[in-house]
């Protein structure tokens, strides 16, 4: 879809997820998928007021989201958690036992693992706990600071940090819990 060199730091394996993808890379991927399916883009990415279709590392861009677009987009943090929980009270996505569902620091051999090797959640989603973190559309904010919108908080209005969920192959098990959240620029 992206027609770029694989950014993975590990030897390319067709069933392993790709890591080393920035939030902007994920947004560009959503735009490319929208183009492939003939949908209006959800994201408009600009630099110095000009719409762009490529990004460079370590730069900040302005990204606007079109809530009326039917194009592909990243989930909000709340949507990610809803999908990971699958209407269950489980601590990890699909189990209360992290070993059943998550590739994490202690068992991943410190690299990504092929998808669908562990148990799925109740809705058939695999690897939402561990293996690779997933980007959400939200800019990072501390929930305790925003008590107005408890159902689907949208994060900060302007932040250079974006929300990651799910933990990864190099995370301790507690960071693979459905409730765990992190941020990155």
PDB file of C-alpha atoms in Angstrom:
ATOM      1  CA  UNK A   1       0.000   0.000   0.000  1.00  0.00           C
ATOM      2  CA  UNK A   2       2.708   2.488   0.960  1.00  0.00           C
ATOM      3  CA  UNK A   3       5.255   1.518  -1.709  1.00  0.00           C
ATOM      4  CA  UNK A   4       8.159   2.267   0.645  1.00  0.00           C
ATOM      5  CA  UNK A   5      10.998   0.272   2.144  1.00  0.00           C
ATOM      6  CA  UNK A   6       9.936  -1.843   5.128  1.00  0.00           C
ATOM      7  CA  UNK A   7      10.772   0.257   8.232  1.00  0.00           C
ATOM      8  CA  UNK A   8      11.009  -2.767  10.530  1.00  0.00           C
ATOM      9  CA  UNK A   9      14.156  -3.128  12.586  1.00  0.00           C
ATOM     10  CA  UNK A  10      13.850  -6.911  12.340  1.00  0.00           C
ATOM     11  CA  UNK A  11      14.394  -9.236   9.409  1.00  0.00           C
ATOM     12  CA  UNK A  12      11.264  -9.065   7.281  1.00  0.00           C
ATOM     13  CA  UNK A  13       8.900 -11.927   7.978  1.00  0.00           C
ATOM     14  CA  UNK A  14       5.536 -11.895   6.207  1.00  0.00           C
ATOM     15  CA  UNK A  15       3.468 -12.806   9.287  1.00  0.00           C
ATOM     16  CA  UNK A  16       5.152 -10.394  11.699  1.00  0.00           C
ATOM     17  CA  UNK A  17       3.710  -6.954  12.333  1.00  0.00           C
ATOM     18  CA  UNK A  18       5.773  -3.937  11.342  1.00  0.00           C
ATOM     19  CA  UNK A  19       7.172  -1.753  14.109  1.00  0.00           C
ATOM     20  CA  UNK A  20       9.009   1.580  13.727  1.00  0.00           C
ATOM     21  CA  UNK A  21       5.945   3.327  12.299  1.00  0.00           C
ATOM     22  CA  UNK A  22       5.319   6.895  13.425  1.00  0.00           C
ATOM     23  CA  UNK A  23       1.876   8.367  14.102  1.00  0.00           C
ATOM     24  CA  UNK A  24       2.256  10.340  10.872  1.00  0.00           C
ATOM     25  CA  UNK A  25       3.128   7.123   8.988  1.00  0.00           C
ATOM     26  CA  UNK A  26      -0.079   5.561  10.329  1.00  0.00           C
ATOM     27  CA  UNK A  27      -2.133   8.590   9.249  1.00  0.00           C
ATOM     28  CA  UNK A  28      -0.581   8.481   5.760  1.00  0.00           C
ATOM     29  CA  UNK A  29      -1.444   4.766   5.574  1.00  0.00           C
ATOM     30  CA  UNK A  30      -5.083   5.591   6.385  1.00  0.00           C
ATOM     31  CA  UNK A  31      -5.087   8.190   3.593  1.00  0.00           C
ATOM     32  CA  UNK A  32      -3.593   5.735   1.088  1.00  0.00           C
ATOM     33  CA  UNK A  33      -6.219   3.115   1.992  1.00  0.00           C
ATOM     34  CA  UNK A  34      -8.949   5.725   1.565  1.00  0.00           C
ATOM     35  CA  UNK A  35      -7.557   6.538  -1.890  1.00  0.00           C
ATOM     36  CA  UNK A  36      -7.482   2.851  -2.855  1.00  0.00           C
ATOM     37  CA  UNK A  37     -11.140   2.441  -1.897  1.00  0.00           C
ATOM     38  CA  UNK A  38     -12.248   5.720  -3.490  1.00  0.00           C
ATOM     39  CA  UNK A  39     -13.150   7.325  -0.161  1.00  0.00           C
ATOM     40  CA  UNK A  40     -12.615  10.904   0.933  1.00  0.00           C
ATOM     41  CA  UNK A  41      -9.545  11.192   3.114  1.00  0.00           C
ATOM     42  CA  UNK A  42     -10.163  11.561   6.831  1.00  0.00           C
ATOM     43  CA  UNK A  43      -6.847  13.368   7.383  1.00  0.00           C
ATOM     44  CA  UNK A  44      -5.375  16.459   5.759  1.00  0.00           C
ATOM     45  CA  UNK A  45      -1.668  16.831   6.476  1.00  0.00           C
ATOM     46  CA  UNK A  46      -0.040  20.203   5.918  1.00  0.00           C
ATOM     47  CA  UNK A  47       3.412  21.694   6.252  1.00  0.00           C
ATOM     48  CA  UNK A  48       3.742  25.466   6.058  1.00  0.00           C
ATOM     49  CA  UNK A  49       0.152  25.627   4.799  1.00  0.00           C
ATOM     50  CA  UNK A  50       0.744  23.192   1.894  1.00  0.00           C
ATOM     51  CA  UNK A  51      -1.037  19.816   1.732  1.00  0.00           C
ATOM     52  CA  UNK A  52       1.517  17.004   1.651  1.00  0.00           C
ATOM     53  CA  UNK A  53       1.493  13.251   0.938  1.00  0.00           C
ATOM     54  CA  UNK A  54       4.934  12.340   2.288  1.00  0.00           C
ATOM     55  CA  UNK A  55       6.631  12.992   5.591  1.00  0.00           C
ATOM     56  CA  UNK A  56      10.159  13.268   6.889  1.00  0.00           C
ATOM     57  CA  UNK A  57      11.300  11.978  10.270  1.00  0.00           C
ATOM     58  CA  UNK A  58      11.546  14.339  13.235  1.00  0.00           C
ATOM     59  CA  UNK A  59       9.281  17.034  11.845  1.00  0.00           C
ATOM     60  CA  UNK A  60       5.951  18.275  13.124  1.00  0.00           C
ATOM     61  CA  UNK A  61       3.049  18.607  10.743  1.00  0.00           C
ATOM     62  CA  UNK A  62      -0.440  19.995  11.099  1.00  0.00           C
ATOM     63  CA  UNK A  63      -3.053  17.267  10.772  1.00  0.00           C
ATOM     64  CA  UNK A  64      -6.727  18.096  10.457  1.00  0.00           C
ATOM     65  CA  UNK A  65      -9.406  15.453  10.781  1.00  0.00           C
ATOM     66  CA  UNK A  66     -12.663  15.484   8.814  1.00  0.00           C
ATOM     67  CA  UNK A  67     -15.291  13.956  11.102  1.00  0.00           C
ATOM     68  CA  UNK A  68     -17.743  13.687   8.176  1.00  0.00           C
ATOM     69  CA  UNK A  69     -15.367  11.627   6.023  1.00  0.00           C
ATOM     70  CA  UNK A  70     -16.028   7.910   5.577  1.00  0.00           C
ATOM     71  CA  UNK A  71     -12.325   7.381   4.869  1.00  0.00           C
ATOM     72  CA  UNK A  72     -10.027   5.186   6.925  1.00  0.00           C
ATOM     73  CA  UNK A  73      -8.787   6.564  10.226  1.00  0.00           C
ATOM     74  CA  UNK A  74      -7.078   5.518  13.427  1.00  0.00           C
ATOM     75  CA  UNK A  75      -9.416   4.601  16.281  1.00  0.00           C
ATOM     76  CA  UNK A  76      -9.888   6.975  19.165  1.00  0.00           C
ATOM     77  CA  UNK A  77      -8.372   5.758  22.381  1.00  0.00           C
ATOM     78  CA  UNK A  78     -11.845   4.880  23.671  1.00  0.00           C
ATOM     79  CA  UNK A  79     -12.672   2.915  20.493  1.00  0.00           C
ATOM     80  CA  UNK A  80      -9.384   1.003  20.799  1.00  0.00           C
ATOM     81  CA  UNK A  81     -10.151   0.048  24.392  1.00  0.00           C
ATOM     82  CA  UNK A  82     -13.726  -0.954  23.535  1.00  0.00           C
ATOM     83  CA  UNK A  83     -12.440  -3.283  20.775  1.00  0.00           C
ATOM     84  CA  UNK A  84      -9.699  -4.705  23.012  1.00  0.00           C
ATOM     85  CA  UNK A  85     -12.108  -5.434  25.885  1.00  0.00           C
ATOM     86  CA  UNK A  86     -14.786  -6.903  23.601  1.00  0.00           C
ATOM     87  CA  UNK A  87     -17.395  -6.268  26.307  1.00  0.00           C
ATOM     88  CA  UNK A  88     -15.498  -8.327  28.870  1.00  0.00           C
ATOM     89  CA  UNK A  89     -13.914  -7.315  32.201  1.00  0.00           C
ATOM     90  CA  UNK A  90     -10.630  -9.041  31.333  1.00  0.00           C
ATOM     91  CA  UNK A  91      -7.306  -7.443  32.249  1.00  0.00           C
ATOM     92  CA  UNK A  92      -5.696  -8.251  28.882  1.00  0.00           C
ATOM     93  CA  UNK A  93      -7.361  -8.421  25.477  1.00  0.00           C
ATOM     94  CA  UNK A  94      -8.832 -11.929  25.575  1.00  0.00           C
ATOM     95  CA  UNK A  95      -7.699 -13.199  28.967  1.00  0.00           C
ATOM     96  CA  UNK A  96      -6.723 -12.395  32.533  1.00  0.00           C
ATOM     97  CA  UNK A  97      -3.542 -14.399  31.895  1.00  0.00           C
ATOM     98  CA  UNK A  98      -1.068 -12.303  29.907  1.00  0.00           C
ATOM     99  CA  UNK A  99       0.785 -15.417  28.731  1.00  0.00           C
ATOM    100  CA  UNK A 100      -2.297 -16.536  26.754  1.00  0.00           C
ATOM    101  CA  UNK A 101      -2.624 -13.354  24.703  1.00  0.00           C
ATOM    102  CA  UNK A 102       0.477 -11.140  24.796  1.00  0.00           C
ATOM    103  CA  UNK A 103       3.961 -11.236  23.347  1.00  0.00           C
ATOM    104  CA  UNK A 104       5.878  -9.129  25.857  1.00  0.00           C
ATOM    105  CA  UNK A 105       9.356  -8.597  27.271  1.00  0.00           C
ATOM    106  CA  UNK A 106       9.628 -11.968  29.053  1.00  0.00           C
ATOM    107  CA  UNK A 107       8.538 -14.263  26.196  1.00  0.00           C
ATOM    108  CA  UNK A 108       9.033 -12.417  22.895  1.00  0.00           C
ATOM    109  CA  UNK A 109      12.780 -13.074  22.554  1.00  0.00           C
ATOM    110  CA  UNK A 110      12.899  -9.251  22.327  1.00  0.00           C
ATOM    111  CA  UNK A 111      11.455  -9.079  18.818  1.00  0.00           C
ATOM    112  CA  UNK A 112       8.066  -9.101  17.138  1.00  0.00           C
ATOM    113  CA  UNK A 113       6.370 -12.452  16.689  1.00  0.00           C
ATOM    114  CA  UNK A 114       4.045 -13.782  13.959  1.00  0.00           C
ATOM    115  CA  UNK A 115       0.461 -12.616  14.404  1.00  0.00           C
ATOM    116  CA  UNK A 116      -2.341 -14.923  15.552  1.00  0.00           C
ATOM    117  CA  UNK A 117      -0.076 -17.222  17.587  1.00  0.00           C
ATOM    118  CA  UNK A 118      -1.798 -16.412  20.867  1.00  0.00           C
ATOM    119  CA  UNK A 119      -5.469 -16.452  21.868  1.00  0.00           C
ATOM    120  CA  UNK A 120      -7.836 -13.843  20.374  1.00  0.00           C
ATOM    121  CA  UNK A 121     -10.334 -11.781  22.331  1.00  0.00           C
ATOM    122  CA  UNK A 122     -14.086 -12.529  22.306  1.00  0.00           C
ATOM    123  CA  UNK A 123     -14.529 -10.631  19.026  1.00  0.00           C
ATOM    124  CA  UNK A 124     -11.691 -12.444  17.233  1.00  0.00           C
ATOM    125  CA  UNK A 125      -9.080  -9.668  17.489  1.00  0.00           C
ATOM    126  CA  UNK A 126      -5.526 -10.916  17.960  1.00  0.00           C
ATOM    127  CA  UNK A 127      -2.443  -9.228  19.413  1.00  0.00           C
ATOM    128  CA  UNK A 128      -4.171  -6.232  20.956  1.00  0.00           C
ATOM    129  CA  UNK A 129      -2.111  -6.942  24.075  1.00  0.00           C
ATOM    130  CA  UNK A 130       1.602  -7.051  23.280  1.00  0.00           C
ATOM    131  CA  UNK A 131       3.572  -7.669  20.062  1.00  0.00           C
ATOM    132  CA  UNK A 132       3.345  -4.088  18.717  1.00  0.00           C
ATOM    133  CA  UNK A 133       1.703  -1.009  20.195  1.00  0.00           C
ATOM    134  CA  UNK A 134      -1.158   0.530  18.252  1.00  0.00           C
ATOM    135  CA  UNK A 135      -1.494   4.224  17.506  1.00  0.00           C
ATOM    136  CA  UNK A 136      -4.752   5.986  18.353  1.00  0.00           C
ATOM    137  CA  UNK A 137      -5.961   9.201  16.781  1.00  0.00           C
ATOM    138  CA  UNK A 138      -5.875  11.096  20.084  1.00  0.00           C
ATOM    139  CA  UNK A 139      -3.243  13.515  21.174  1.00  0.00           C
ATOM    140  CA  UNK A 140      -2.051  12.593  24.648  1.00  0.00           C
ATOM    141  CA  UNK A 141      -3.628  14.183  27.716  1.00  0.00           C
ATOM    142  CA  UNK A 142      -3.985  13.087  31.306  1.00  0.00           C
ATOM    143  CA  UNK A 143      -7.579  11.876  31.757  1.00  0.00           C
ATOM    144  CA  UNK A 144      -7.580  13.178  35.312  1.00  0.00           C
ATOM    145  CA  UNK A 145      -7.324  16.697  33.876  1.00  0.00           C
ATOM    146  CA  UNK A 146     -10.431  16.291  31.691  1.00  0.00           C
ATOM    147  CA  UNK A 147     -13.413  15.026  33.609  1.00  0.00           C
ATOM    148  CA  UNK A 148     -15.957  16.683  31.269  1.00  0.00           C
ATOM    149  CA  UNK A 149     -15.977  13.995  28.591  1.00  0.00           C
ATOM    150  CA  UNK A 150     -15.680  10.619  30.321  1.00  0.00           C
ATOM    151  CA  UNK A 151     -17.175   8.427  27.561  1.00  0.00           C
ATOM    152  CA  UNK A 152     -14.775   9.165  24.695  1.00  0.00           C
ATOM    153  CA  UNK A 153     -12.200  11.760  25.736  1.00  0.00           C
ATOM    154  CA  UNK A 154     -10.426  13.194  22.711  1.00  0.00           C
ATOM    155  CA  UNK A 155      -7.134  14.023  24.376  1.00  0.00           C
ATOM    156  CA  UNK A 156      -5.354  17.340  24.182  1.00  0.00           C
ATOM    157  CA  UNK A 157      -6.243  20.059  21.700  1.00  0.00           C
ATOM    158  CA  UNK A 158      -2.599  20.534  20.737  1.00  0.00           C
ATOM    159  CA  UNK A 159       0.147  18.225  21.840  1.00  0.00           C
ATOM    160  CA  UNK A 160       3.245  16.785  20.241  1.00  0.00           C
ATOM    161  CA  UNK A 161       2.486  13.464  21.922  1.00  0.00           C
ATOM    162  CA  UNK A 162       0.065  10.866  20.585  1.00  0.00           C
ATOM    163  CA  UNK A 163      -1.554   7.906  22.339  1.00  0.00           C
ATOM    164  CA  UNK A 164      -0.276   4.335  22.001  1.00  0.00           C
ATOM    165  CA  UNK A 165      -2.154   1.355  23.410  1.00  0.00           C
ATOM    166  CA  UNK A 166      -1.607  -2.370  23.876  1.00  0.00           C
ATOM    167  CA  UNK A 167       2.023  -2.705  24.882  1.00  0.00           C
ATOM    168  CA  UNK A 168       4.637  -4.433  22.758  1.00  0.00           C
ATOM    169  CA  UNK A 169       7.236  -7.152  22.453  1.00  0.00           C
ATOM    170  CA  UNK A 170       9.579  -5.060  24.632  1.00  0.00           C
ATOM    171  CA  UNK A 171       7.027  -3.998  27.280  1.00  0.00           C
ATOM    172  CA  UNK A 172       6.698  -5.436  30.772  1.00  0.00           C
ATOM    173  CA  UNK A 173       3.442  -7.332  31.171  1.00  0.00           C
ATOM    174  CA  UNK A 174       1.659  -4.526  33.085  1.00  0.00           C
ATOM    175  CA  UNK A 175       2.021  -2.263  30.017  1.00  0.00           C
ATOM    176  CA  UNK A 176       0.130  -4.856  27.937  1.00  0.00           C
ATOM    177  CA  UNK A 177      -3.023  -4.510  30.055  1.00  0.00           C
ATOM    178  CA  UNK A 178      -6.071  -3.121  28.254  1.00  0.00           C
ATOM    179  CA  UNK A 179      -6.148  -0.192  30.707  1.00  0.00           C
ATOM    180  CA  UNK A 180      -2.492   0.745  30.157  1.00  0.00           C
ATOM    181  CA  UNK A 181      -1.745   3.750  27.986  1.00  0.00           C
ATOM    182  CA  UNK A 182       1.414   5.434  26.799  1.00  0.00           C
ATOM    183  CA  UNK A 183       2.462   8.292  24.577  1.00  0.00           C
ATOM    184  CA  UNK A 184       5.105   9.144  22.037  1.00  0.00           C
ATOM    185  CA  UNK A 185       5.960  12.004  19.736  1.00  0.00           C
TER     186      UNK A 185
END
